[in-house]
């Protein structure tokens, strides 16, 4: 792992460089084992600017306790200038590079990364640089990155790895619930009136994301336990057992519910000994979901198979 405050050039000729960002919400333990570069998203907490550094300078408990106490937090995209600086370092080092970028549906970073890549390619026309919209929020990006590292070790070239990621991302599922909708309302994701009404009625949503990476509402539940059971139901409907692939359960300081979710998953046939990664939602995503989110993330059925007939036609027209 190399965070973005270090040089991209490390003299690794002939290898494919994999770049991700902190919106993939890697656990510190997983990040330490992966040979990848990690770009940190900026966030502002109580007027002071920070860079998401995978919980190196603040703990999840400290961060979410601040939010519970009323601290104000906001986020911004990685800047065009930062991307140009980083991609230039990669180009000067020369290793073919693949950037698995946070979903363009929830951030302008992908567009900035593409602009930066065009600028760097113009200056370094022989440099291989691929920017992939991972279309995955939160730790869904972690599972994609982990498997990308394995596929690189198996011999995929940079171009092949970019093609693989564009295909593989539709097999990653993520289902989550929130303690409340106030954080989404504050970020403009839903109307404030909807957040207020859901709080009064103890409505807990089950959320996921569509093929573009936009948030989607799966259903609503009266009470937290029903929402957690709904997530398990989605898991049972969409998971395809493969003990070689880990699952992930992440939360924004909701460990008891994460424990319950893990226990429920392990009760399913064949799932008793699966590798389940446990982690905390980072500050960038946490700023938008608030304390109390819990999510289950796994490889499963191809989500693209579920799109409507008319959407399939539109995809063919677009050449997808």
PDB file of C-alpha atoms in Angstrom:
ATOM      1  CA  UNK A   1       0.000   0.000   0.000  1.00  0.00           C
ATOM      2  CA  UNK A   2       1.174   3.499  -0.828  1.00  0.00           C
ATOM      3  CA  UNK A   3      -0.962   6.445   0.236  1.00  0.00           C
ATOM      4  CA  UNK A   4      -0.950   9.413  -2.095  1.00  0.00           C
ATOM      5  CA  UNK A   5       1.399  11.495   0.056  1.00  0.00           C
ATOM      6  CA  UNK A   6       4.258   9.321  -1.198  1.00  0.00           C
ATOM      7  CA  UNK A   7       5.839   9.174  -4.623  1.00  0.00           C
ATOM      8  CA  UNK A   8       4.201   6.945  -7.201  1.00  0.00           C
ATOM      9  CA  UNK A   9       7.564   6.025  -8.643  1.00  0.00           C
ATOM     10  CA  UNK A  10       9.137   3.074  -6.925  1.00  0.00           C
ATOM     11  CA  UNK A  11      11.037   1.358  -9.720  1.00  0.00           C
ATOM     12  CA  UNK A  12       8.869  -1.666 -10.453  1.00  0.00           C
ATOM     13  CA  UNK A  13       9.464  -2.181 -14.190  1.00  0.00           C
ATOM     14  CA  UNK A  14       7.214  -4.516 -16.088  1.00  0.00           C
ATOM     15  CA  UNK A  15       4.396  -4.665 -13.524  1.00  0.00           C
ATOM     16  CA  UNK A  16       0.887  -3.309 -13.766  1.00  0.00           C
ATOM     17  CA  UNK A  17       0.233  -0.586 -11.208  1.00  0.00           C
ATOM     18  CA  UNK A  18      -3.195  -0.642  -9.555  1.00  0.00           C
ATOM     19  CA  UNK A  19      -4.520   2.614  -8.108  1.00  0.00           C
ATOM     20  CA  UNK A  20      -7.644   2.912  -5.965  1.00  0.00           C
ATOM     21  CA  UNK A  21      -8.997   5.604  -3.655  1.00  0.00           C
ATOM     22  CA  UNK A  22     -10.152   5.756  -0.067  1.00  0.00           C
ATOM     23  CA  UNK A  23     -13.817   5.567  -1.081  1.00  0.00           C
ATOM     24  CA  UNK A  24     -13.174   1.823  -1.445  1.00  0.00           C
ATOM     25  CA  UNK A  25     -13.073   1.825   2.368  1.00  0.00           C
ATOM     26  CA  UNK A  26     -10.297  -0.716   2.751  1.00  0.00           C
ATOM     27  CA  UNK A  27      -9.624  -1.836   6.273  1.00  0.00           C
ATOM     28  CA  UNK A  28      -6.130  -0.834   7.478  1.00  0.00           C
ATOM     29  CA  UNK A  29      -5.240  -4.523   7.705  1.00  0.00           C
ATOM     30  CA  UNK A  30      -6.244  -5.255   4.103  1.00  0.00           C
ATOM     31  CA  UNK A  31      -4.640  -2.060   2.810  1.00  0.00           C
ATOM     32  CA  UNK A  32      -1.318  -3.040   4.378  1.00  0.00           C
ATOM     33  CA  UNK A  33      -1.264  -6.307   2.423  1.00  0.00           C
ATOM     34  CA  UNK A  34      -2.133  -4.972  -1.040  1.00  0.00           C
ATOM     35  CA  UNK A  35       0.473  -3.718  -3.485  1.00  0.00           C
ATOM     36  CA  UNK A  36      -1.618  -0.756  -4.632  1.00  0.00           C
ATOM     37  CA  UNK A  37      -1.528   3.033  -4.581  1.00  0.00           C
ATOM     38  CA  UNK A  38      -4.333   4.705  -2.637  1.00  0.00           C
ATOM     39  CA  UNK A  39      -5.525   8.238  -3.352  1.00  0.00           C
ATOM     40  CA  UNK A  40      -7.052   9.955  -0.333  1.00  0.00           C
ATOM     41  CA  UNK A  41     -10.302  11.888  -0.697  1.00  0.00           C
ATOM     42  CA  UNK A  42     -10.422  15.207   1.178  1.00  0.00           C
ATOM     43  CA  UNK A  43     -13.021  16.032   3.818  1.00  0.00           C
ATOM     44  CA  UNK A  44     -13.709  18.977   6.114  1.00  0.00           C
ATOM     45  CA  UNK A  45     -14.560  18.398   9.770  1.00  0.00           C
ATOM     46  CA  UNK A  46     -15.615  21.406  11.843  1.00  0.00           C
ATOM     47  CA  UNK A  47     -13.990  23.743   9.358  1.00  0.00           C
ATOM     48  CA  UNK A  48     -10.624  21.947   9.228  1.00  0.00           C
ATOM     49  CA  UNK A  49      -9.548  20.120   6.088  1.00  0.00           C
ATOM     50  CA  UNK A  50      -8.240  16.557   6.280  1.00  0.00           C
ATOM     51  CA  UNK A  51      -7.340  13.801   3.833  1.00  0.00           C
ATOM     52  CA  UNK A  52      -8.915  10.401   4.338  1.00  0.00           C
ATOM     53  CA  UNK A  53      -5.943   8.250   5.417  1.00  0.00           C
ATOM     54  CA  UNK A  54      -7.727   5.011   6.371  1.00  0.00           C
ATOM     55  CA  UNK A  55      -8.080   5.888  10.055  1.00  0.00           C
ATOM     56  CA  UNK A  56      -4.429   6.767  10.645  1.00  0.00           C
ATOM     57  CA  UNK A  57      -5.091  10.128  12.335  1.00  0.00           C
ATOM     58  CA  UNK A  58      -8.554   9.580  13.819  1.00  0.00           C
ATOM     59  CA  UNK A  59     -10.376   6.449  14.942  1.00  0.00           C
ATOM     60  CA  UNK A  60     -13.833   5.483  13.694  1.00  0.00           C
ATOM     61  CA  UNK A  61     -15.225   5.884  17.213  1.00  0.00           C
ATOM     62  CA  UNK A  62     -13.809   9.394  17.528  1.00  0.00           C
ATOM     63  CA  UNK A  63     -15.106  10.419  14.117  1.00  0.00           C
ATOM     64  CA  UNK A  64     -18.647   9.132  14.568  1.00  0.00           C
ATOM     65  CA  UNK A  65     -18.899  10.400  18.133  1.00  0.00           C
ATOM     66  CA  UNK A  66     -18.093  13.848  16.750  1.00  0.00           C
ATOM     67  CA  UNK A  67     -20.939  13.517  14.264  1.00  0.00           C
ATOM     68  CA  UNK A  68     -23.313  12.397  17.016  1.00  0.00           C
ATOM     69  CA  UNK A  69     -22.284  15.443  19.036  1.00  0.00           C
ATOM     70  CA  UNK A  70     -23.175  17.755  16.166  1.00  0.00           C
ATOM     71  CA  UNK A  71     -19.890  18.255  14.328  1.00  0.00           C
ATOM     72  CA  UNK A  72     -20.266  19.373  10.728  1.00  0.00           C
ATOM     73  CA  UNK A  73     -18.551  17.337   8.027  1.00  0.00           C
ATOM     74  CA  UNK A  74     -18.418  17.734   4.264  1.00  0.00           C
ATOM     75  CA  UNK A  75     -16.459  16.147   1.449  1.00  0.00           C
ATOM     76  CA  UNK A  76     -15.041  17.100  -1.917  1.00  0.00           C
ATOM     77  CA  UNK A  77     -13.680  15.262  -4.913  1.00  0.00           C
ATOM     78  CA  UNK A  78     -10.021  14.653  -5.641  1.00  0.00           C
ATOM     79  CA  UNK A  79      -8.917  17.699  -7.619  1.00  0.00           C
ATOM     80  CA  UNK A  80      -7.922  17.737 -11.274  1.00  0.00           C
ATOM     81  CA  UNK A  81      -4.521  19.084 -10.272  1.00  0.00           C
ATOM     82  CA  UNK A  82      -3.905  16.253  -7.824  1.00  0.00           C
ATOM     83  CA  UNK A  83      -4.770  13.689 -10.478  1.00  0.00           C
ATOM     84  CA  UNK A  84      -2.445  15.331 -13.012  1.00  0.00           C
ATOM     85  CA  UNK A  85       0.362  15.389 -10.448  1.00  0.00           C
ATOM     86  CA  UNK A  86      -0.097  11.748  -9.512  1.00  0.00           C
ATOM     87  CA  UNK A  87      -0.590  10.397 -13.046  1.00  0.00           C
ATOM     88  CA  UNK A  88       2.488  12.338 -14.171  1.00  0.00           C
ATOM     89  CA  UNK A  89       4.529  10.586 -11.487  1.00  0.00           C
ATOM     90  CA  UNK A  90       3.153   7.252 -12.715  1.00  0.00           C
ATOM     91  CA  UNK A  91       4.006   8.122 -16.326  1.00  0.00           C
ATOM     92  CA  UNK A  92       7.549   9.123 -15.434  1.00  0.00           C
ATOM     93  CA  UNK A  93       7.996   5.801 -13.638  1.00  0.00           C
ATOM     94  CA  UNK A  94       6.576   4.090 -16.713  1.00  0.00           C
ATOM     95  CA  UNK A  95       4.613   1.128 -15.342  1.00  0.00           C
ATOM     96  CA  UNK A  96       1.240   0.590 -17.087  1.00  0.00           C
ATOM     97  CA  UNK A  97      -1.408   1.866 -14.670  1.00  0.00           C
ATOM     98  CA  UNK A  98      -5.052   1.064 -13.944  1.00  0.00           C
ATOM     99  CA  UNK A  99      -7.078   3.372 -11.686  1.00  0.00           C
ATOM    100  CA  UNK A 100     -10.240   1.830 -10.210  1.00  0.00           C
ATOM    101  CA  UNK A 101     -12.077   5.064  -9.461  1.00  0.00           C
ATOM    102  CA  UNK A 102     -14.996   5.705  -7.119  1.00  0.00           C
ATOM    103  CA  UNK A 103     -18.352   5.671  -8.885  1.00  0.00           C
ATOM    104  CA  UNK A 104     -19.030   8.623 -11.169  1.00  0.00           C
ATOM    105  CA  UNK A 105     -22.680   8.519 -10.084  1.00  0.00           C
ATOM    106  CA  UNK A 106     -21.768   9.873  -6.642  1.00  0.00           C
ATOM    107  CA  UNK A 107     -18.679  11.995  -7.296  1.00  0.00           C
ATOM    108  CA  UNK A 108     -17.105  14.198  -9.952  1.00  0.00           C
ATOM    109  CA  UNK A 109     -13.720  12.557  -9.329  1.00  0.00           C
ATOM    110  CA  UNK A 110     -14.053  10.137 -12.242  1.00  0.00           C
ATOM    111  CA  UNK A 111     -14.541  12.966 -14.722  1.00  0.00           C
ATOM    112  CA  UNK A 112     -11.554  14.815 -13.265  1.00  0.00           C
ATOM    113  CA  UNK A 113      -9.455  11.652 -13.443  1.00  0.00           C
ATOM    114  CA  UNK A 114     -10.369  11.170 -17.111  1.00  0.00           C
ATOM    115  CA  UNK A 115      -9.435  14.774 -17.914  1.00  0.00           C
ATOM    116  CA  UNK A 116      -6.145  14.376 -16.067  1.00  0.00           C
ATOM    117  CA  UNK A 117      -5.431  11.112 -17.869  1.00  0.00           C
ATOM    118  CA  UNK A 118      -5.949  12.818 -21.240  1.00  0.00           C
ATOM    119  CA  UNK A 119      -3.523  15.583 -20.246  1.00  0.00           C
ATOM    120  CA  UNK A 120      -0.867  13.128 -19.102  1.00  0.00           C
ATOM    121  CA  UNK A 121      -1.242  10.900 -22.174  1.00  0.00           C
ATOM    122  CA  UNK A 122      -0.732  13.960 -24.370  1.00  0.00           C
ATOM    123  CA  UNK A 123       2.626  14.547 -22.673  1.00  0.00           C
ATOM    124  CA  UNK A 124       3.498  10.845 -22.460  1.00  0.00           C
ATOM    125  CA  UNK A 125       1.876   9.215 -25.528  1.00  0.00           C
ATOM    126  CA  UNK A 126       3.489   5.813 -24.932  1.00  0.00           C
ATOM    127  CA  UNK A 127       2.237   5.538 -21.343  1.00  0.00           C
ATOM    128  CA  UNK A 128      -0.565   3.031 -20.693  1.00  0.00           C
ATOM    129  CA  UNK A 129      -3.128   4.560 -18.328  1.00  0.00           C
ATOM    130  CA  UNK A 130      -6.669   3.246 -17.868  1.00  0.00           C
ATOM    131  CA  UNK A 131      -9.298   4.951 -15.713  1.00  0.00           C
ATOM    132  CA  UNK A 132     -12.154   2.631 -14.760  1.00  0.00           C
ATOM    133  CA  UNK A 133     -15.407   3.866 -13.243  1.00  0.00           C
ATOM    134  CA  UNK A 134     -15.891   1.154 -10.643  1.00  0.00           C
ATOM    135  CA  UNK A 135     -19.609   2.093 -10.246  1.00  0.00           C
ATOM    136  CA  UNK A 136     -19.290   0.759  -6.688  1.00  0.00           C
ATOM    137  CA  UNK A 137     -19.772   2.644  -3.422  1.00  0.00           C
ATOM    138  CA  UNK A 138     -18.042   1.908  -0.121  1.00  0.00           C
ATOM    139  CA  UNK A 139     -16.356  -1.466   0.505  1.00  0.00           C
ATOM    140  CA  UNK A 140     -17.767  -2.898  -2.707  1.00  0.00           C
ATOM    141  CA  UNK A 141     -14.683  -1.237  -4.144  1.00  0.00           C
ATOM    142  CA  UNK A 142     -12.544  -3.082  -1.606  1.00  0.00           C
ATOM    143  CA  UNK A 143     -13.660  -6.489  -2.879  1.00  0.00           C
ATOM    144  CA  UNK A 144     -13.049  -5.416  -6.483  1.00  0.00           C
ATOM    145  CA  UNK A 145      -9.563  -4.116  -5.632  1.00  0.00           C
ATOM    146  CA  UNK A 146      -8.585  -7.268  -3.745  1.00  0.00           C
ATOM    147  CA  UNK A 147      -9.560  -9.498  -6.636  1.00  0.00           C
ATOM    148  CA  UNK A 148      -7.889  -7.149  -9.137  1.00  0.00           C
ATOM    149  CA  UNK A 149      -4.612  -7.657  -7.274  1.00  0.00           C
ATOM    150  CA  UNK A 150      -5.062 -11.421  -7.533  1.00  0.00           C
ATOM    151  CA  UNK A 151      -5.834 -11.213 -11.242  1.00  0.00           C
ATOM    152  CA  UNK A 152      -2.716  -9.101 -11.795  1.00  0.00           C
ATOM    153  CA  UNK A 153      -0.666 -11.777 -10.042  1.00  0.00           C
ATOM    154  CA  UNK A 154      -2.268 -14.335 -12.364  1.00  0.00           C
ATOM    155  CA  UNK A 155      -0.847 -12.461 -15.328  1.00  0.00           C
ATOM    156  CA  UNK A 156      -3.427  -9.967 -16.607  1.00  0.00           C
ATOM    157  CA  UNK A 157      -1.932  -6.972 -18.391  1.00  0.00           C
ATOM    158  CA  UNK A 158      -3.068  -3.427 -17.629  1.00  0.00           C
ATOM    159  CA  UNK A 159      -5.486  -3.372 -20.560  1.00  0.00           C
ATOM    160  CA  UNK A 160      -6.817  -6.811 -19.658  1.00  0.00           C
ATOM    161  CA  UNK A 161      -7.217  -5.783 -16.037  1.00  0.00           C
ATOM    162  CA  UNK A 162      -9.217  -2.686 -17.007  1.00  0.00           C
ATOM    163  CA  UNK A 163     -11.474  -4.839 -19.202  1.00  0.00           C
ATOM    164  CA  UNK A 164     -11.788  -7.401 -16.391  1.00  0.00           C
ATOM    165  CA  UNK A 165     -12.807  -4.723 -13.870  1.00  0.00           C
ATOM    166  CA  UNK A 166     -15.482  -3.311 -16.173  1.00  0.00           C
ATOM    167  CA  UNK A 167     -16.957  -6.798 -16.466  1.00  0.00           C
ATOM    168  CA  UNK A 168     -16.415  -7.964 -12.876  1.00  0.00           C
ATOM    169  CA  UNK A 169     -17.942  -4.951 -11.126  1.00  0.00           C
ATOM    170  CA  UNK A 170     -21.485  -6.045 -11.989  1.00  0.00           C
ATOM    171  CA  UNK A 171     -20.974  -9.198  -9.916  1.00  0.00           C
ATOM    172  CA  UNK A 172     -20.317  -7.254  -6.697  1.00  0.00           C
ATOM    173  CA  UNK A 173     -23.380  -6.742  -4.491  1.00  0.00           C
ATOM    174  CA  UNK A 174     -23.862  -4.398  -1.581  1.00  0.00           C
ATOM    175  CA  UNK A 175     -26.903  -3.989   0.680  1.00  0.00           C
ATOM    176  CA  UNK A 176     -27.083  -1.636   3.628  1.00  0.00           C
ATOM    177  CA  UNK A 177     -29.340   0.136   6.059  1.00  0.00           C
ATOM    178  CA  UNK A 178     -29.061   3.400   7.943  1.00  0.00           C
ATOM    179  CA  UNK A 179     -29.952   4.430  11.459  1.00  0.00           C
ATOM    180  CA  UNK A 180     -31.613   7.518   9.998  1.00  0.00           C
ATOM    181  CA  UNK A 181     -31.822   9.551   6.841  1.00  0.00           C
ATOM    182  CA  UNK A 182     -30.655  12.893   8.237  1.00  0.00           C
ATOM    183  CA  UNK A 183     -27.151  12.584   6.774  1.00  0.00           C
ATOM    184  CA  UNK A 184     -28.503  11.816   3.295  1.00  0.00           C
ATOM    185  CA  UNK A 185     -30.861  14.775   3.589  1.00  0.00           C
ATOM    186  CA  UNK A 186     -28.046  17.071   4.685  1.00  0.00           C
ATOM    187  CA  UNK A 187     -26.054  16.010   1.618  1.00  0.00           C
ATOM    188  CA  UNK A 188     -28.974  16.686  -0.696  1.00  0.00           C
ATOM    189  CA  UNK A 189     -29.537  13.006  -1.509  1.00  0.00           C
ATOM    190  CA  UNK A 190     -33.162  13.025  -0.281  1.00  0.00           C
ATOM    191  CA  UNK A 191     -35.643  15.754   0.768  1.00  0.00           C
ATOM    192  CA  UNK A 192     -35.410  16.810   4.452  1.00  0.00           C
ATOM    193  CA  UNK A 193     -39.144  16.172   4.854  1.00  0.00           C
ATOM    194  CA  UNK A 194     -38.646  12.526   3.902  1.00  0.00           C
ATOM    195  CA  UNK A 195     -35.907  12.149   6.518  1.00  0.00           C
ATOM    196  CA  UNK A 196     -38.101  13.710   9.196  1.00  0.00           C
ATOM    197  CA  UNK A 197     -41.078  11.485   8.374  1.00  0.00           C
ATOM    198  CA  UNK A 198     -38.977   8.313   8.342  1.00  0.00           C
ATOM    199  CA  UNK A 199     -37.615   9.169  11.786  1.00  0.00           C
ATOM    200  CA  UNK A 200     -41.075   9.673  13.246  1.00  0.00           C
ATOM    201  CA  UNK A 201     -42.300   6.356  11.827  1.00  0.00           C
ATOM    202  CA  UNK A 202     -39.110   4.413  12.703  1.00  0.00           C
ATOM    203  CA  UNK A 203     -38.677   3.573   9.026  1.00  0.00           C
ATOM    204  CA  UNK A 204     -35.366   1.926   8.205  1.00  0.00           C
ATOM    205  CA  UNK A 205     -34.526   1.617   4.516  1.00  0.00           C
ATOM    206  CA  UNK A 206     -32.691  -1.159   2.754  1.00  0.00           C
ATOM    207  CA  UNK A 207     -30.495   0.438   0.117  1.00  0.00           C
ATOM    208  CA  UNK A 208     -28.253  -0.790  -2.662  1.00  0.00           C
ATOM    209  CA  UNK A 209     -26.967   0.716  -5.908  1.00  0.00           C
ATOM    210  CA  UNK A 210     -27.704   0.358  -9.589  1.00  0.00           C
ATOM    211  CA  UNK A 211     -25.381  -0.513 -12.470  1.00  0.00           C
ATOM    212  CA  UNK A 212     -24.247   3.111 -12.742  1.00  0.00           C
ATOM    213  CA  UNK A 213     -23.370   3.216  -9.040  1.00  0.00           C
ATOM    214  CA  UNK A 214     -26.290   5.421  -7.964  1.00  0.00           C
ATOM    215  CA  UNK A 215     -28.032   4.626  -4.706  1.00  0.00           C
ATOM    216  CA  UNK A 216     -31.265   2.669  -5.062  1.00  0.00           C
ATOM    217  CA  UNK A 217     -34.013   1.918  -2.571  1.00  0.00           C
ATOM    218  CA  UNK A 218     -34.688  -1.807  -2.207  1.00  0.00           C
ATOM    219  CA  UNK A 219     -37.386  -1.533   0.440  1.00  0.00           C
ATOM    220  CA  UNK A 220     -38.484   0.027   3.711  1.00  0.00           C
ATOM    221  CA  UNK A 221     -38.913  -1.626   7.074  1.00  0.00           C
ATOM    222  CA  UNK A 222     -40.458  -0.679  10.387  1.00  0.00           C
ATOM    223  CA  UNK A 223     -37.569  -1.067  12.791  1.00  0.00           C
ATOM    224  CA  UNK A 224     -33.886  -1.897  12.631  1.00  0.00           C
ATOM    225  CA  UNK A 225     -34.086  -5.670  13.076  1.00  0.00           C
ATOM    226  CA  UNK A 226     -36.462  -6.030  10.122  1.00  0.00           C
ATOM    227  CA  UNK A 227     -34.043  -4.006   7.999  1.00  0.00           C
ATOM    228  CA  UNK A 228     -31.172  -6.318   8.946  1.00  0.00           C
ATOM    229  CA  UNK A 229     -33.272  -9.370   8.146  1.00  0.00           C
ATOM    230  CA  UNK A 230     -34.103  -7.824   4.786  1.00  0.00           C
ATOM    231  CA  UNK A 231     -30.369  -7.537   4.035  1.00  0.00           C
ATOM    232  CA  UNK A 232     -29.927 -11.233   4.838  1.00  0.00           C
ATOM    233  CA  UNK A 233     -32.819 -12.029   2.496  1.00  0.00           C
ATOM    234  CA  UNK A 234     -31.088 -10.104  -0.306  1.00  0.00           C
ATOM    235  CA  UNK A 235     -27.902 -12.030   0.418  1.00  0.00           C
ATOM    236  CA  UNK A 236     -29.681 -15.376   0.165  1.00  0.00           C
ATOM    237  CA  UNK A 237     -31.280 -14.361  -3.141  1.00  0.00           C
ATOM    238  CA  UNK A 238     -28.104 -13.100  -4.802  1.00  0.00           C
ATOM    239  CA  UNK A 239     -25.080 -14.866  -3.302  1.00  0.00           C
ATOM    240  CA  UNK A 240     -23.329 -17.645  -5.194  1.00  0.00           C
ATOM    241  CA  UNK A 241     -21.152 -19.713  -2.885  1.00  0.00           C
ATOM    242  CA  UNK A 242     -17.438 -19.458  -3.606  1.00  0.00           C
ATOM    243  CA  UNK A 243     -15.256 -19.996  -0.524  1.00  0.00           C
ATOM    244  CA  UNK A 244     -12.266 -18.446  -2.319  1.00  0.00           C
ATOM    245  CA  UNK A 245     -13.918 -15.010  -2.350  1.00  0.00           C
ATOM    246  CA  UNK A 246     -14.317 -13.018   0.883  1.00  0.00           C
ATOM    247  CA  UNK A 247     -17.396 -11.147   2.028  1.00  0.00           C
ATOM    248  CA  UNK A 248     -17.294  -7.794   3.804  1.00  0.00           C
ATOM    249  CA  UNK A 249     -19.402  -6.373   6.601  1.00  0.00           C
ATOM    250  CA  UNK A 250     -18.768  -2.709   7.331  1.00  0.00           C
ATOM    251  CA  UNK A 251     -20.453  -0.210   9.595  1.00  0.00           C
ATOM    252  CA  UNK A 252     -20.270   3.370  10.721  1.00  0.00           C
ATOM    253  CA  UNK A 253     -19.811   2.553  14.409  1.00  0.00           C
ATOM    254  CA  UNK A 254     -22.616  -0.018  14.561  1.00  0.00           C
ATOM    255  CA  UNK A 255     -20.623  -3.059  15.650  1.00  0.00           C
ATOM    256  CA  UNK A 256     -23.453  -4.862  17.442  1.00  0.00           C
ATOM    257  CA  UNK A 257     -25.569  -4.891  14.305  1.00  0.00           C
ATOM    258  CA  UNK A 258     -22.528  -5.918  12.260  1.00  0.00           C
ATOM    259  CA  UNK A 259     -22.018  -8.812  14.695  1.00  0.00           C
ATOM    260  CA  UNK A 260     -25.651  -9.866  14.268  1.00  0.00           C
ATOM    261  CA  UNK A 261     -25.326  -9.698  10.487  1.00  0.00           C
ATOM    262  CA  UNK A 262     -22.186 -11.833  10.507  1.00  0.00           C
ATOM    263  CA  UNK A 263     -23.875 -14.398  12.708  1.00  0.00           C
ATOM    264  CA  UNK A 264     -26.865 -14.554  10.386  1.00  0.00           C
ATOM    265  CA  UNK A 265     -24.655 -15.041   7.317  1.00  0.00           C
ATOM    266  CA  UNK A 266     -22.686 -17.832   8.968  1.00  0.00           C
ATOM    267  CA  UNK A 267     -25.919 -19.719   9.654  1.00  0.00           C
ATOM    268  CA  UNK A 268     -26.540 -20.065   5.910  1.00  0.00           C
ATOM    269  CA  UNK A 269     -25.565 -23.430   4.334  1.00  0.00           C
ATOM    270  CA  UNK A 270     -21.896 -23.518   3.350  1.00  0.00           C
ATOM    271  CA  UNK A 271     -21.154 -20.106   4.877  1.00  0.00           C
ATOM    272  CA  UNK A 272     -19.923 -21.184   8.310  1.00  0.00           C
ATOM    273  CA  UNK A 273     -16.223 -20.787   7.512  1.00  0.00           C
ATOM    274  CA  UNK A 274     -16.274 -18.054   4.885  1.00  0.00           C
ATOM    275  CA  UNK A 275     -13.741 -15.244   5.170  1.00  0.00           C
ATOM    276  CA  UNK A 276     -15.678 -12.187   6.303  1.00  0.00           C
ATOM    277  CA  UNK A 277     -13.804  -8.900   6.391  1.00  0.00           C
ATOM    278  CA  UNK A 278     -14.920  -6.513   9.093  1.00  0.00           C
ATOM    279  CA  UNK A 279     -14.267  -2.812   8.805  1.00  0.00           C
ATOM    280  CA  UNK A 280     -15.458   0.731   9.393  1.00  0.00           C
ATOM    281  CA  UNK A 281     -16.901   3.065   6.808  1.00  0.00           C
ATOM    282  CA  UNK A 282     -14.331   5.787   6.166  1.00  0.00           C
ATOM    283  CA  UNK A 283     -14.835   9.521   6.717  1.00  0.00           C
ATOM    284  CA  UNK A 284     -15.661  10.245   3.063  1.00  0.00           C
ATOM    285  CA  UNK A 285     -18.604   7.846   2.858  1.00  0.00           C
ATOM    286  CA  UNK A 286     -19.371   8.248   6.565  1.00  0.00           C
ATOM    287  CA  UNK A 287     -19.999  11.952   6.088  1.00  0.00           C
ATOM    288  CA  UNK A 288     -22.959  11.091   3.853  1.00  0.00           C
ATOM    289  CA  UNK A 289     -24.472   8.125   5.694  1.00  0.00           C
ATOM    290  CA  UNK A 290     -23.848   9.193   9.293  1.00  0.00           C
ATOM    291  CA  UNK A 291     -23.405   6.947  12.330  1.00  0.00           C
ATOM    292  CA  UNK A 292     -25.254   3.644  12.399  1.00  0.00           C
ATOM    293  CA  UNK A 293     -24.931   2.379   8.840  1.00  0.00           C
ATOM    294  CA  UNK A 294     -24.273  -1.337   8.397  1.00  0.00           C
ATOM    295  CA  UNK A 295     -23.624  -3.070   5.078  1.00  0.00           C
ATOM    296  CA  UNK A 296     -23.135  -6.575   3.690  1.00  0.00           C
ATOM    297  CA  UNK A 297     -21.007  -6.836   0.542  1.00  0.00           C
ATOM    298  CA  UNK A 298     -20.285  -9.933  -1.509  1.00  0.00           C
ATOM    299  CA  UNK A 299     -19.666 -11.441  -4.945  1.00  0.00           C
ATOM    300  CA  UNK A 300     -22.807 -12.942  -6.454  1.00  0.00           C
ATOM    301  CA  UNK A 301     -25.074 -13.145  -9.461  1.00  0.00           C
ATOM    302  CA  UNK A 302     -24.516 -10.765 -12.358  1.00  0.00           C
ATOM    303  CA  UNK A 303     -26.560  -7.675 -11.548  1.00  0.00           C
ATOM    304  CA  UNK A 304     -26.626  -6.781 -15.261  1.00  0.00           C
ATOM    305  CA  UNK A 305     -28.879  -9.770 -15.885  1.00  0.00           C
ATOM    306  CA  UNK A 306     -31.644  -8.045 -13.925  1.00  0.00           C
ATOM    307  CA  UNK A 307     -31.972  -4.959 -16.096  1.00  0.00           C
ATOM    308  CA  UNK A 308     -35.153  -4.430 -18.066  1.00  0.00           C
ATOM    309  CA  UNK A 309     -35.626  -5.297 -21.724  1.00  0.00           C
ATOM    310  CA  UNK A 310     -35.718  -1.634 -22.723  1.00  0.00           C
ATOM    311  CA  UNK A 311     -32.488  -0.929 -20.820  1.00  0.00           C
ATOM    312  CA  UNK A 312     -30.840  -3.846 -22.624  1.00  0.00           C
ATOM    313  CA  UNK A 313     -31.853  -2.263 -25.924  1.00  0.00           C
ATOM    314  CA  UNK A 314     -30.420   1.077 -24.823  1.00  0.00           C
ATOM    315  CA  UNK A 315     -27.147  -0.603 -23.856  1.00  0.00           C
ATOM    316  CA  UNK A 316     -26.877  -2.193 -27.288  1.00  0.00           C
ATOM    317  CA  UNK A 317     -27.496   1.188 -28.930  1.00  0.00           C
ATOM    318  CA  UNK A 318     -24.660   2.610 -26.832  1.00  0.00           C
ATOM    319  CA  UNK A 319     -22.461  -0.325 -27.822  1.00  0.00           C
ATOM    320  CA  UNK A 320     -22.171  -1.602 -24.232  1.00  0.00           C
TER     321      UNK A 320
END
